[in-house]
Amino acid sequence: MAGGIRTNLHDRGEGFPVLLIHGSGPGVSAWANWRLVIPELEKTRRVIAPDMVGFGFTDRPEGIRYDLDTWISQLLALMDALDVEQADVIGNSFGGALSLAAAIRHPQRFRRLVLMGAAGVEFPLTEGLDTVWGYEPSVANMRKCMDYFAFNQALVSDGLAELRYRASIRPGAQEAFSAMFPAPRQRWIAALASPEEKIARLPHETLVVHGREDKVIPLEVSYRLHQLIPHSQLHVFGECGHWTQIEHAGRFARLVEDFFAEADRAAQPARPALAPAG
């Protein structure tokens, strides 16, 4: 239970915790988003990947308002329920906007941020994002959405589209999804955006990651985040769409692990200097 919401999550591994926040595609869940990354990161740290309210297998309370306030409250309540005082966080797309806003509002609860193909600033609505948010359940429509997600079309099979379609028609799933981002959809990009002056005061070390061929969230968004966040670095994957964590799973996991390991080493107490011989 997280703030009164029965929340489905994956909690694996040991070490400093990292939260994985999924995107907002139809039929998405934490496992669908992070299934290739969790086994790598859990080797060295505690990995917590929740289904945010309205998505996956988490409950969808009647009358709930789907907005940043609700999702941030759920995330903080989940951390409290799991006795996680502070965590690193990786946010994908919608999850990147959520992670950014949460860190701005509650900076002490987060150590380092990874924003992957993230929203979080305003940009013109893309055809890809309009298609994803405007999804109506059918296998053909799910396949169309997934074609926008991936640069490598070999990753998009009819079988995968069928699985994601079936996830999108679980009881209550489409009702919640269609309530989140109804047309006109440009306003929801603005609703997920944080004020740029607050982004520019973000104190956290931040890794910004994007696929060069992303057709859902433009690469320019990550350029802007990199310009705004003082302690940031930017990594762009070529031949990659909106699925960095899937299309370049191994490279992404190693990049993130190295980024978090810097903070691990900095937190370790310094070894006492050896006395000189003689």
PDB file of C-alpha atoms in Angstrom:
ATOM      1  CA  MET A   1       0.000   0.000   0.000  1.00  0.00           C
ATOM      2  CA  ALA A   2       1.419   3.371  -1.048  1.00  0.00           C
ATOM      3  CA  GLY A   3      -0.641   6.351   0.015  1.00  0.00           C
ATOM      4  CA  GLY A   4      -3.769   4.225   0.022  1.00  0.00           C
ATOM      5  CA  ILE A   5      -3.020   2.749  -3.428  1.00  0.00           C
ATOM      6  CA  ARG A   6      -2.315  -0.976  -3.688  1.00  0.00           C
ATOM      7  CA  THR A   7       0.837  -0.828  -5.815  1.00  0.00           C
ATOM      8  CA  ASN A   8       2.365  -3.681  -7.795  1.00  0.00           C
ATOM      9  CA  LEU A   9       6.163  -3.629  -7.839  1.00  0.00           C
ATOM     10  CA  HIS A  10       9.337  -5.620  -8.400  1.00  0.00           C
ATOM     11  CA  ASP A  11      11.839  -5.401  -5.515  1.00  0.00           C
ATOM     12  CA  ARG A  12      15.049  -7.278  -6.206  1.00  0.00           C
ATOM     13  CA  GLY A  13      18.708  -7.226  -5.232  1.00  0.00           C
ATOM     14  CA  GLU A  14      20.640  -5.556  -2.416  1.00  0.00           C
ATOM     15  CA  GLY A  15      22.598  -2.331  -2.088  1.00  0.00           C
ATOM     16  CA  PHE A  16      21.799   1.339  -2.506  1.00  0.00           C
ATOM     17  CA  PRO A  17      18.259   1.500  -3.924  1.00  0.00           C
ATOM     18  CA  VAL A  18      17.362   2.622  -7.429  1.00  0.00           C
ATOM     19  CA  LEU A  19      13.797   3.342  -8.521  1.00  0.00           C
ATOM     20  CA  LEU A  20      12.820   2.533 -12.122  1.00  0.00           C
ATOM     21  CA  ILE A  21       9.860   4.599 -13.346  1.00  0.00           C
ATOM     22  CA  HIS A  22       8.246   3.394 -16.573  1.00  0.00           C
ATOM     23  CA  GLY A  23       6.771   5.363 -19.482  1.00  0.00           C
ATOM     24  CA  SER A  24       3.144   5.956 -20.450  1.00  0.00           C
ATOM     25  CA  GLY A  25       2.618   3.709 -23.481  1.00  0.00           C
ATOM     26  CA  PRO A  26      -0.545   1.597 -23.748  1.00  0.00           C
ATOM     27  CA  GLY A  27      -0.242  -1.759 -22.023  1.00  0.00           C
ATOM     28  CA  VAL A  28       2.940  -0.667 -20.236  1.00  0.00           C
ATOM     29  CA  SER A  29       4.095  -2.045 -16.910  1.00  0.00           C
ATOM     30  CA  ALA A  30       7.307  -1.846 -14.941  1.00  0.00           C
ATOM     31  CA  TRP A  31       8.308  -5.320 -16.133  1.00  0.00           C
ATOM     32  CA  ALA A  32       7.523  -4.593 -19.788  1.00  0.00           C
ATOM     33  CA  ASN A  33       9.692  -1.470 -19.607  1.00  0.00           C
ATOM     34  CA  TRP A  34      12.609  -2.724 -17.498  1.00  0.00           C
ATOM     35  CA  ARG A  35      12.755  -6.501 -17.936  1.00  0.00           C
ATOM     36  CA  LEU A  36      16.194  -6.406 -19.608  1.00  0.00           C
ATOM     37  CA  VAL A  37      17.701  -3.867 -17.183  1.00  0.00           C
ATOM     38  CA  ILE A  38      16.533  -5.224 -13.825  1.00  0.00           C
ATOM     39  CA  PRO A  39      18.668  -8.426 -13.966  1.00  0.00           C
ATOM     40  CA  GLU A  40      21.806  -6.344 -14.595  1.00  0.00           C
ATOM     41  CA  LEU A  41      21.244  -3.632 -11.997  1.00  0.00           C
ATOM     42  CA  GLU A  42      20.167  -6.045  -9.266  1.00  0.00           C
ATOM     43  CA  LYS A  43      23.676  -7.507  -9.245  1.00  0.00           C
ATOM     44  CA  THR A  44      24.960  -4.462  -7.340  1.00  0.00           C
ATOM     45  CA  ARG A  45      21.938  -2.596  -5.921  1.00  0.00           C
ATOM     46  CA  ARG A  46      18.383  -2.867  -4.716  1.00  0.00           C
ATOM     47  CA  VAL A  47      16.098  -2.352  -7.708  1.00  0.00           C
ATOM     48  CA  ILE A  48      12.521  -1.163  -7.110  1.00  0.00           C
ATOM     49  CA  ALA A  49      10.271  -0.954 -10.184  1.00  0.00           C
ATOM     50  CA  PRO A  50       6.642  -0.027  -9.452  1.00  0.00           C
ATOM     51  CA  ASP A  51       3.607   0.145 -11.691  1.00  0.00           C
ATOM     52  CA  MET A  52       2.461   3.746 -11.237  1.00  0.00           C
ATOM     53  CA  VAL A  53      -1.234   4.238 -10.566  1.00  0.00           C
ATOM     54  CA  GLY A  54      -3.252   3.856 -13.764  1.00  0.00           C
ATOM     55  CA  PHE A  55      -0.733   1.441 -15.258  1.00  0.00           C
ATOM     56  CA  GLY A  56       0.163  -2.238 -15.105  1.00  0.00           C
ATOM     57  CA  PHE A  57      -1.172  -4.300 -12.206  1.00  0.00           C
ATOM     58  CA  THR A  58      -1.500  -1.463  -9.686  1.00  0.00           C
ATOM     59  CA  ASP A  59      -5.033  -0.663  -8.557  1.00  0.00           C
ATOM     60  CA  ARG A  60      -6.984   2.098 -10.301  1.00  0.00           C
ATOM     61  CA  PRO A  61      -9.093   3.711  -7.570  1.00  0.00           C
ATOM     62  CA  GLU A  62     -12.389   5.123  -8.766  1.00  0.00           C
ATOM     63  CA  GLY A  63     -12.331   8.907  -9.112  1.00  0.00           C
ATOM     64  CA  ILE A  64      -8.543   9.257  -8.837  1.00  0.00           C
ATOM     65  CA  ARG A  65      -6.967  12.237 -10.572  1.00  0.00           C
ATOM     66  CA  TYR A  66      -4.106  11.288 -12.881  1.00  0.00           C
ATOM     67  CA  ASP A  67      -1.549  14.077 -12.564  1.00  0.00           C
ATOM     68  CA  LEU A  68       1.957  14.797 -11.258  1.00  0.00           C
ATOM     69  CA  ASP A  69       0.699  15.456  -7.732  1.00  0.00           C
ATOM     70  CA  THR A  70      -0.917  12.019  -7.558  1.00  0.00           C
ATOM     71  CA  TRP A  71       2.026  10.130  -9.050  1.00  0.00           C
ATOM     72  CA  ILE A  72       4.622  11.939  -6.909  1.00  0.00           C
ATOM     73  CA  SER A  73       2.584  11.291  -3.765  1.00  0.00           C
ATOM     74  CA  GLN A  74       2.371   7.604  -4.663  1.00  0.00           C
ATOM     75  CA  LEU A  75       6.123   7.426  -5.320  1.00  0.00           C
ATOM     76  CA  LEU A  76       7.053   9.070  -2.001  1.00  0.00           C
ATOM     77  CA  ALA A  77       4.536   6.937  -0.110  1.00  0.00           C
ATOM     78  CA  LEU A  78       6.007   3.818  -1.714  1.00  0.00           C
ATOM     79  CA  MET A  79       9.499   4.827  -0.615  1.00  0.00           C
ATOM     80  CA  ASP A  80       8.211   5.342   2.927  1.00  0.00           C
ATOM     81  CA  ALA A  81       6.406   1.980   2.901  1.00  0.00           C
ATOM     82  CA  LEU A  82       9.633   0.252   1.842  1.00  0.00           C
ATOM     83  CA  ASP A  83      11.784   2.200   4.357  1.00  0.00           C
ATOM     84  CA  VAL A  84      13.763   3.827   1.551  1.00  0.00           C
ATOM     85  CA  GLU A  85      15.038   7.146   2.854  1.00  0.00           C
ATOM     86  CA  GLN A  86      16.930   8.040  -0.329  1.00  0.00           C
ATOM     87  CA  ALA A  87      17.306   6.438  -3.765  1.00  0.00           C
ATOM     88  CA  ASP A  88      18.708   6.923  -7.212  1.00  0.00           C
ATOM     89  CA  VAL A  89      16.026   7.065  -9.897  1.00  0.00           C
ATOM     90  CA  ILE A  90      15.781   6.215 -13.599  1.00  0.00           C
ATOM     91  CA  GLY A  91      12.794   7.691 -15.397  1.00  0.00           C
ATOM     92  CA  ASN A  92      11.706   6.728 -18.902  1.00  0.00           C
ATOM     93  CA  SER A  93       9.666   9.244 -20.950  1.00  0.00           C
ATOM     94  CA  PHE A  94       6.639  10.041 -18.745  1.00  0.00           C
ATOM     95  CA  GLY A  95       8.654   8.497 -15.913  1.00  0.00           C
ATOM     96  CA  GLY A  96      11.453  10.946 -16.617  1.00  0.00           C
ATOM     97  CA  ALA A  97       9.088  13.896 -16.214  1.00  0.00           C
ATOM     98  CA  LEU A  98       7.803  12.352 -12.981  1.00  0.00           C
ATOM     99  CA  SER A  99      11.325  11.716 -11.657  1.00  0.00           C
ATOM    100  CA  LEU A 100      12.422  15.253 -12.493  1.00  0.00           C
ATOM    101  CA  ALA A 101       9.415  16.829 -10.774  1.00  0.00           C
ATOM    102  CA  ALA A 102       9.794  14.600  -7.716  1.00  0.00           C
ATOM    103  CA  ALA A 103      13.473  15.532  -7.348  1.00  0.00           C
ATOM    104  CA  ILE A 104      12.637  19.239  -7.639  1.00  0.00           C
ATOM    105  CA  ARG A 105       9.946  18.996  -4.956  1.00  0.00           C
ATOM    106  CA  HIS A 106      11.764  16.580  -2.632  1.00  0.00           C
ATOM    107  CA  PRO A 107      15.491  16.902  -3.421  1.00  0.00           C
ATOM    108  CA  GLN A 108      16.666  15.177  -0.235  1.00  0.00           C
ATOM    109  CA  ARG A 109      14.903  11.918  -1.179  1.00  0.00           C
ATOM    110  CA  PHE A 110      17.001  11.370  -4.309  1.00  0.00           C
ATOM    111  CA  ARG A 111      20.739  10.974  -4.837  1.00  0.00           C
ATOM    112  CA  ARG A 112      21.277  10.821  -8.622  1.00  0.00           C
ATOM    113  CA  LEU A 113      18.899  11.009 -11.596  1.00  0.00           C
ATOM    114  CA  VAL A 114      18.840   9.280 -14.973  1.00  0.00           C
ATOM    115  CA  LEU A 115      16.389  10.838 -17.442  1.00  0.00           C
ATOM    116  CA  MET A 116      15.916   8.551 -20.438  1.00  0.00           C
ATOM    117  CA  GLY A 117      13.956   9.800 -23.436  1.00  0.00           C
ATOM    118  CA  ALA A 118      12.318  12.024 -20.851  1.00  0.00           C
ATOM    119  CA  ALA A 119       9.565  14.566 -21.040  1.00  0.00           C
ATOM    120  CA  GLY A 120       9.728  17.338 -18.440  1.00  0.00           C
ATOM    121  CA  VAL A 121       9.955  20.505 -20.542  1.00  0.00           C
ATOM    122  CA  GLU A 122       7.501  21.784 -23.132  1.00  0.00           C
ATOM    123  CA  PHE A 123       7.868  20.793 -26.796  1.00  0.00           C
ATOM    124  CA  PRO A 124       5.553  20.518 -29.807  1.00  0.00           C
ATOM    125  CA  LEU A 125       3.423  17.366 -29.794  1.00  0.00           C
ATOM    126  CA  THR A 126       4.950  14.764 -32.105  1.00  0.00           C
ATOM    127  CA  GLU A 127       3.000  12.446 -34.371  1.00  0.00           C
ATOM    128  CA  GLY A 128       4.438   9.517 -32.456  1.00  0.00           C
ATOM    129  CA  LEU A 129       3.346  10.776 -29.033  1.00  0.00           C
ATOM    130  CA  ASP A 130      -0.084  11.749 -30.365  1.00  0.00           C
ATOM    131  CA  THR A 131      -0.497   8.201 -31.699  1.00  0.00           C
ATOM    132  CA  VAL A 132       0.664   6.597 -28.446  1.00  0.00           C
ATOM    133  CA  TRP A 133      -1.519   8.718 -26.168  1.00  0.00           C
ATOM    134  CA  GLY A 134      -4.460   8.416 -28.574  1.00  0.00           C
ATOM    135  CA  TYR A 135      -4.323   4.598 -28.664  1.00  0.00           C
ATOM    136  CA  GLU A 136      -7.609   2.746 -29.083  1.00  0.00           C
ATOM    137  CA  PRO A 137      -7.402  -0.998 -28.352  1.00  0.00           C
ATOM    138  CA  SER A 138      -6.626  -3.268 -31.290  1.00  0.00           C
ATOM    139  CA  VAL A 139      -3.623  -5.367 -32.243  1.00  0.00           C
ATOM    140  CA  ALA A 140      -3.111  -3.202 -35.350  1.00  0.00           C
ATOM    141  CA  ASN A 141      -3.102   0.008 -33.316  1.00  0.00           C
ATOM    142  CA  MET A 142      -0.703  -1.487 -30.776  1.00  0.00           C
ATOM    143  CA  ARG A 143       1.616  -2.531 -33.590  1.00  0.00           C
ATOM    144  CA  LYS A 144       1.488   1.041 -34.952  1.00  0.00           C
ATOM    145  CA  CYS A 145       2.469   2.438 -31.547  1.00  0.00           C
ATOM    146  CA  MET A 146       5.348   0.012 -31.218  1.00  0.00           C
ATOM    147  CA  ASP A 147       6.604   0.894 -34.687  1.00  0.00           C
ATOM    148  CA  TYR A 148       7.075   4.435 -33.372  1.00  0.00           C
ATOM    149  CA  PHE A 149       8.935   3.204 -30.296  1.00  0.00           C
ATOM    150  CA  ALA A 150      11.664   1.156 -31.969  1.00  0.00           C
ATOM    151  CA  PHE A 151      14.350   2.092 -34.482  1.00  0.00           C
ATOM    152  CA  ASN A 152      15.156  -1.603 -34.968  1.00  0.00           C
ATOM    153  CA  GLN A 153      11.911  -2.923 -36.417  1.00  0.00           C
ATOM    154  CA  ALA A 154      13.101  -6.503 -35.897  1.00  0.00           C
ATOM    155  CA  LEU A 155      12.251  -5.965 -32.216  1.00  0.00           C
ATOM    156  CA  VAL A 156       8.600  -5.348 -33.077  1.00  0.00           C
ATOM    157  CA  SER A 157       6.817  -8.625 -33.740  1.00  0.00           C
ATOM    158  CA  ASP A 158       3.157  -9.457 -34.122  1.00  0.00           C
ATOM    159  CA  GLY A 159       3.490 -11.639 -31.033  1.00  0.00           C
ATOM    160  CA  LEU A 160       4.819  -8.748 -28.934  1.00  0.00           C
ATOM    161  CA  ALA A 161       2.054  -6.485 -30.226  1.00  0.00           C
ATOM    162  CA  GLU A 162      -0.481  -9.142 -29.264  1.00  0.00           C
ATOM    163  CA  LEU A 163       0.937  -9.400 -25.723  1.00  0.00           C
ATOM    164  CA  ARG A 164       0.899  -5.632 -25.221  1.00  0.00           C
ATOM    165  CA  TYR A 165      -2.607  -5.433 -26.698  1.00  0.00           C
ATOM    166  CA  ARG A 166      -3.874  -7.999 -24.203  1.00  0.00           C
ATOM    167  CA  ALA A 167      -2.262  -6.005 -21.379  1.00  0.00           C
ATOM    168  CA  SER A 168      -4.054  -2.885 -22.628  1.00  0.00           C
ATOM    169  CA  ILE A 169      -7.492  -4.511 -22.345  1.00  0.00           C
ATOM    170  CA  ARG A 170      -7.233  -5.785 -18.786  1.00  0.00           C
ATOM    171  CA  PRO A 171     -10.257  -4.625 -16.764  1.00  0.00           C
ATOM    172  CA  GLY A 172     -10.078  -0.868 -16.244  1.00  0.00           C
ATOM    173  CA  ALA A 173      -6.830  -0.400 -18.168  1.00  0.00           C
ATOM    174  CA  GLN A 174      -8.140   1.427 -21.226  1.00  0.00           C
ATOM    175  CA  GLU A 175     -10.584   3.489 -19.183  1.00  0.00           C
ATOM    176  CA  ALA A 176      -7.687   4.784 -17.057  1.00  0.00           C
ATOM    177  CA  PHE A 177      -5.395   5.282 -20.039  1.00  0.00           C
ATOM    178  CA  SER A 178      -7.923   7.239 -22.083  1.00  0.00           C
ATOM    179  CA  ALA A 179      -8.646   9.464 -19.060  1.00  0.00           C
ATOM    180  CA  MET A 180      -4.999  10.510 -18.734  1.00  0.00           C
ATOM    181  CA  PHE A 181      -4.232  12.177 -22.056  1.00  0.00           C
ATOM    182  CA  PRO A 182      -7.419  13.038 -23.993  1.00  0.00           C
ATOM    183  CA  ALA A 183      -7.234  15.340 -27.008  1.00  0.00           C
ATOM    184  CA  PRO A 184      -6.096  18.043 -27.454  1.00  0.00           C
ATOM    185  CA  ARG A 185      -2.865  16.496 -26.183  1.00  0.00           C
ATOM    186  CA  GLN A 186      -0.409  19.400 -26.271  1.00  0.00           C
ATOM    187  CA  ARG A 187      -1.741  20.424 -22.845  1.00  0.00           C
ATOM    188  CA  TRP A 188      -0.553  17.176 -21.263  1.00  0.00           C
ATOM    189  CA  ILE A 189       3.029  17.864 -22.337  1.00  0.00           C
ATOM    190  CA  ALA A 190       2.698  21.161 -20.476  1.00  0.00           C
ATOM    191  CA  ALA A 191       1.105  19.397 -17.489  1.00  0.00           C
ATOM    192  CA  LEU A 192       4.126  17.060 -17.196  1.00  0.00           C
ATOM    193  CA  ALA A 193       6.663  19.902 -17.574  1.00  0.00           C
ATOM    194  CA  SER A 194       8.532  21.425 -14.645  1.00  0.00           C
ATOM    195  CA  PRO A 195       9.310  25.168 -14.571  1.00  0.00           C
ATOM    196  CA  GLU A 196      12.629  25.738 -16.297  1.00  0.00           C
ATOM    197  CA  GLU A 197      13.876  28.039 -13.541  1.00  0.00           C
ATOM    198  CA  LYS A 198      13.400  25.185 -11.052  1.00  0.00           C
ATOM    199  CA  ILE A 199      15.092  22.667 -13.343  1.00  0.00           C
ATOM    200  CA  ALA A 200      18.052  25.069 -13.539  1.00  0.00           C
ATOM    201  CA  ARG A 201      18.398  24.950  -9.731  1.00  0.00           C
ATOM    202  CA  LEU A 202      18.386  21.150  -9.543  1.00  0.00           C
ATOM    203  CA  PRO A 203      21.350  20.126  -7.336  1.00  0.00           C
ATOM    204  CA  HIS A 204      21.574  16.481  -8.399  1.00  0.00           C
ATOM    205  CA  GLU A 205      24.126  14.841 -10.636  1.00  0.00           C
ATOM    206  CA  THR A 206      22.018  13.863 -13.646  1.00  0.00           C
ATOM    207  CA  LEU A 207      22.593  11.578 -16.613  1.00  0.00           C
ATOM    208  CA  VAL A 208      20.431  12.474 -19.617  1.00  0.00           C
ATOM    209  CA  VAL A 209      20.027   9.650 -22.172  1.00  0.00           C
ATOM    210  CA  HIS A 210      18.240   9.710 -25.519  1.00  0.00           C
ATOM    211  CA  GLY A 211      17.918   7.753 -28.762  1.00  0.00           C
ATOM    212  CA  ARG A 212      18.953   9.760 -31.808  1.00  0.00           C
ATOM    213  CA  GLU A 213      16.052   8.427 -33.901  1.00  0.00           C
ATOM    214  CA  ASP A 214      13.374   8.861 -31.201  1.00  0.00           C
ATOM    215  CA  LYS A 215      10.021   9.601 -32.885  1.00  0.00           C
ATOM    216  CA  VAL A 216       8.049   9.989 -29.654  1.00  0.00           C
ATOM    217  CA  ILE A 217      10.050  12.482 -27.567  1.00  0.00           C
ATOM    218  CA  PRO A 218      12.359  14.661 -29.704  1.00  0.00           C
ATOM    219  CA  LEU A 219      16.093  14.559 -29.039  1.00  0.00           C
ATOM    220  CA  GLU A 220      15.924  18.339 -28.608  1.00  0.00           C
ATOM    221  CA  VAL A 221      14.144  17.797 -25.279  1.00  0.00           C
ATOM    222  CA  SER A 222      17.204  16.090 -23.821  1.00  0.00           C
ATOM    223  CA  TYR A 223      19.463  18.791 -25.261  1.00  0.00           C
ATOM    224  CA  ARG A 224      17.323  21.323 -23.397  1.00  0.00           C
ATOM    225  CA  LEU A 225      17.416  19.358 -20.140  1.00  0.00           C
ATOM    226  CA  HIS A 226      21.196  19.073 -20.448  1.00  0.00           C
ATOM    227  CA  GLN A 227      21.473  22.823 -20.972  1.00  0.00           C
ATOM    228  CA  LEU A 228      19.288  23.551 -17.950  1.00  0.00           C
ATOM    229  CA  ILE A 229      20.573  21.056 -15.362  1.00  0.00           C
ATOM    230  CA  PRO A 230      23.883  22.337 -13.978  1.00  0.00           C
ATOM    231  CA  HIS A 231      25.404  18.976 -12.991  1.00  0.00           C
ATOM    232  CA  SER A 232      24.372  16.969 -16.038  1.00  0.00           C
ATOM    233  CA  GLN A 233      25.913  14.876 -18.765  1.00  0.00           C
ATOM    234  CA  LEU A 234      24.273  13.773 -22.004  1.00  0.00           C
ATOM    235  CA  HIS A 235      24.613  10.457 -23.818  1.00  0.00           C
ATOM    236  CA  VAL A 236      22.965   9.957 -27.213  1.00  0.00           C
ATOM    237  CA  PHE A 237      22.610   6.443 -28.657  1.00  0.00           C
ATOM    238  CA  GLY A 238      22.684   6.244 -32.440  1.00  0.00           C
ATOM    239  CA  GLU A 239      20.411   3.806 -34.310  1.00  0.00           C
ATOM    240  CA  CYS A 240      18.018   3.997 -31.383  1.00  0.00           C
ATOM    241  CA  GLY A 241      14.422   5.096 -31.005  1.00  0.00           C
ATOM    242  CA  HIS A 242      12.421   5.584 -27.808  1.00  0.00           C
ATOM    243  CA  TRP A 243      13.432   2.178 -26.406  1.00  0.00           C
ATOM    244  CA  THR A 244      17.009   2.828 -25.265  1.00  0.00           C
ATOM    245  CA  GLN A 245      16.682   0.338 -22.393  1.00  0.00           C
ATOM    246  CA  ILE A 246      15.581  -2.356 -24.857  1.00  0.00           C
ATOM    247  CA  GLU A 247      17.439  -1.562 -28.082  1.00  0.00           C
ATOM    248  CA  HIS A 248      20.754  -0.974 -26.260  1.00  0.00           C
ATOM    249  CA  ALA A 249      20.031  -2.791 -23.000  1.00  0.00           C
ATOM    250  CA  GLY A 250      23.584  -3.902 -22.194  1.00  0.00           C
ATOM    251  CA  ARG A 251      25.176  -0.565 -23.040  1.00  0.00           C
ATOM    252  CA  PHE A 252      22.481   1.308 -21.145  1.00  0.00           C
ATOM    253  CA  ALA A 253      22.891  -0.836 -18.019  1.00  0.00           C
ATOM    254  CA  ARG A 254      26.681  -0.411 -18.042  1.00  0.00           C
ATOM    255  CA  LEU A 255      26.394   3.345 -18.538  1.00  0.00           C
ATOM    256  CA  VAL A 256      23.949   3.679 -15.656  1.00  0.00           C
ATOM    257  CA  GLU A 257      25.882   1.346 -13.378  1.00  0.00           C
ATOM    258  CA  ASP A 258      29.070   3.365 -13.882  1.00  0.00           C
ATOM    259  CA  PHE A 259      27.182   6.599 -13.193  1.00  0.00           C
ATOM    260  CA  PHE A 260      25.727   5.280  -9.931  1.00  0.00           C
ATOM    261  CA  ALA A 261      29.006   3.624  -8.894  1.00  0.00           C
ATOM    262  CA  GLU A 262      30.657   7.074  -8.857  1.00  0.00           C
ATOM    263  CA  ALA A 263      28.270   8.071  -6.079  1.00  0.00           C
ATOM    264  CA  ASP A 264      28.824   4.756  -4.275  1.00  0.00           C
ATOM    265  CA  ARG A 265      32.567   5.386  -4.184  1.00  0.00           C
ATOM    266  CA  ALA A 266      32.150   8.990  -3.063  1.00  0.00           C
ATOM    267  CA  ALA A 267      30.007   7.829  -0.134  1.00  0.00           C
ATOM    268  CA  GLN A 268      32.611   5.380   1.160  1.00  0.00           C
ATOM    269  CA  PRO A 269      34.749   6.599   4.090  1.00  0.00           C
ATOM    270  CA  ALA A 270      38.293   7.516   3.153  1.00  0.00           C
ATOM    271  CA  ARG A 271      40.944   4.966   4.054  1.00  0.00           C
ATOM    272  CA  PRO A 272      43.502   6.153   6.602  1.00  0.00           C
ATOM    273  CA  ALA A 273      46.879   6.940   5.130  1.00  0.00           C
ATOM    274  CA  LEU A 274      49.600   4.377   5.805  1.00  0.00           C
ATOM    275  CA  ALA A 275      52.427   5.501   8.084  1.00  0.00           C
ATOM    276  CA  PRO A 276      55.742   5.858   6.259  1.00  0.00           C
ATOM    277  CA  ALA A 277      58.135   2.933   6.660  1.00  0.00           C
ATOM    278  CA  GLY A 278      61.218   3.305   8.885  1.00  0.00           C
TER     279      GLY A 278
END
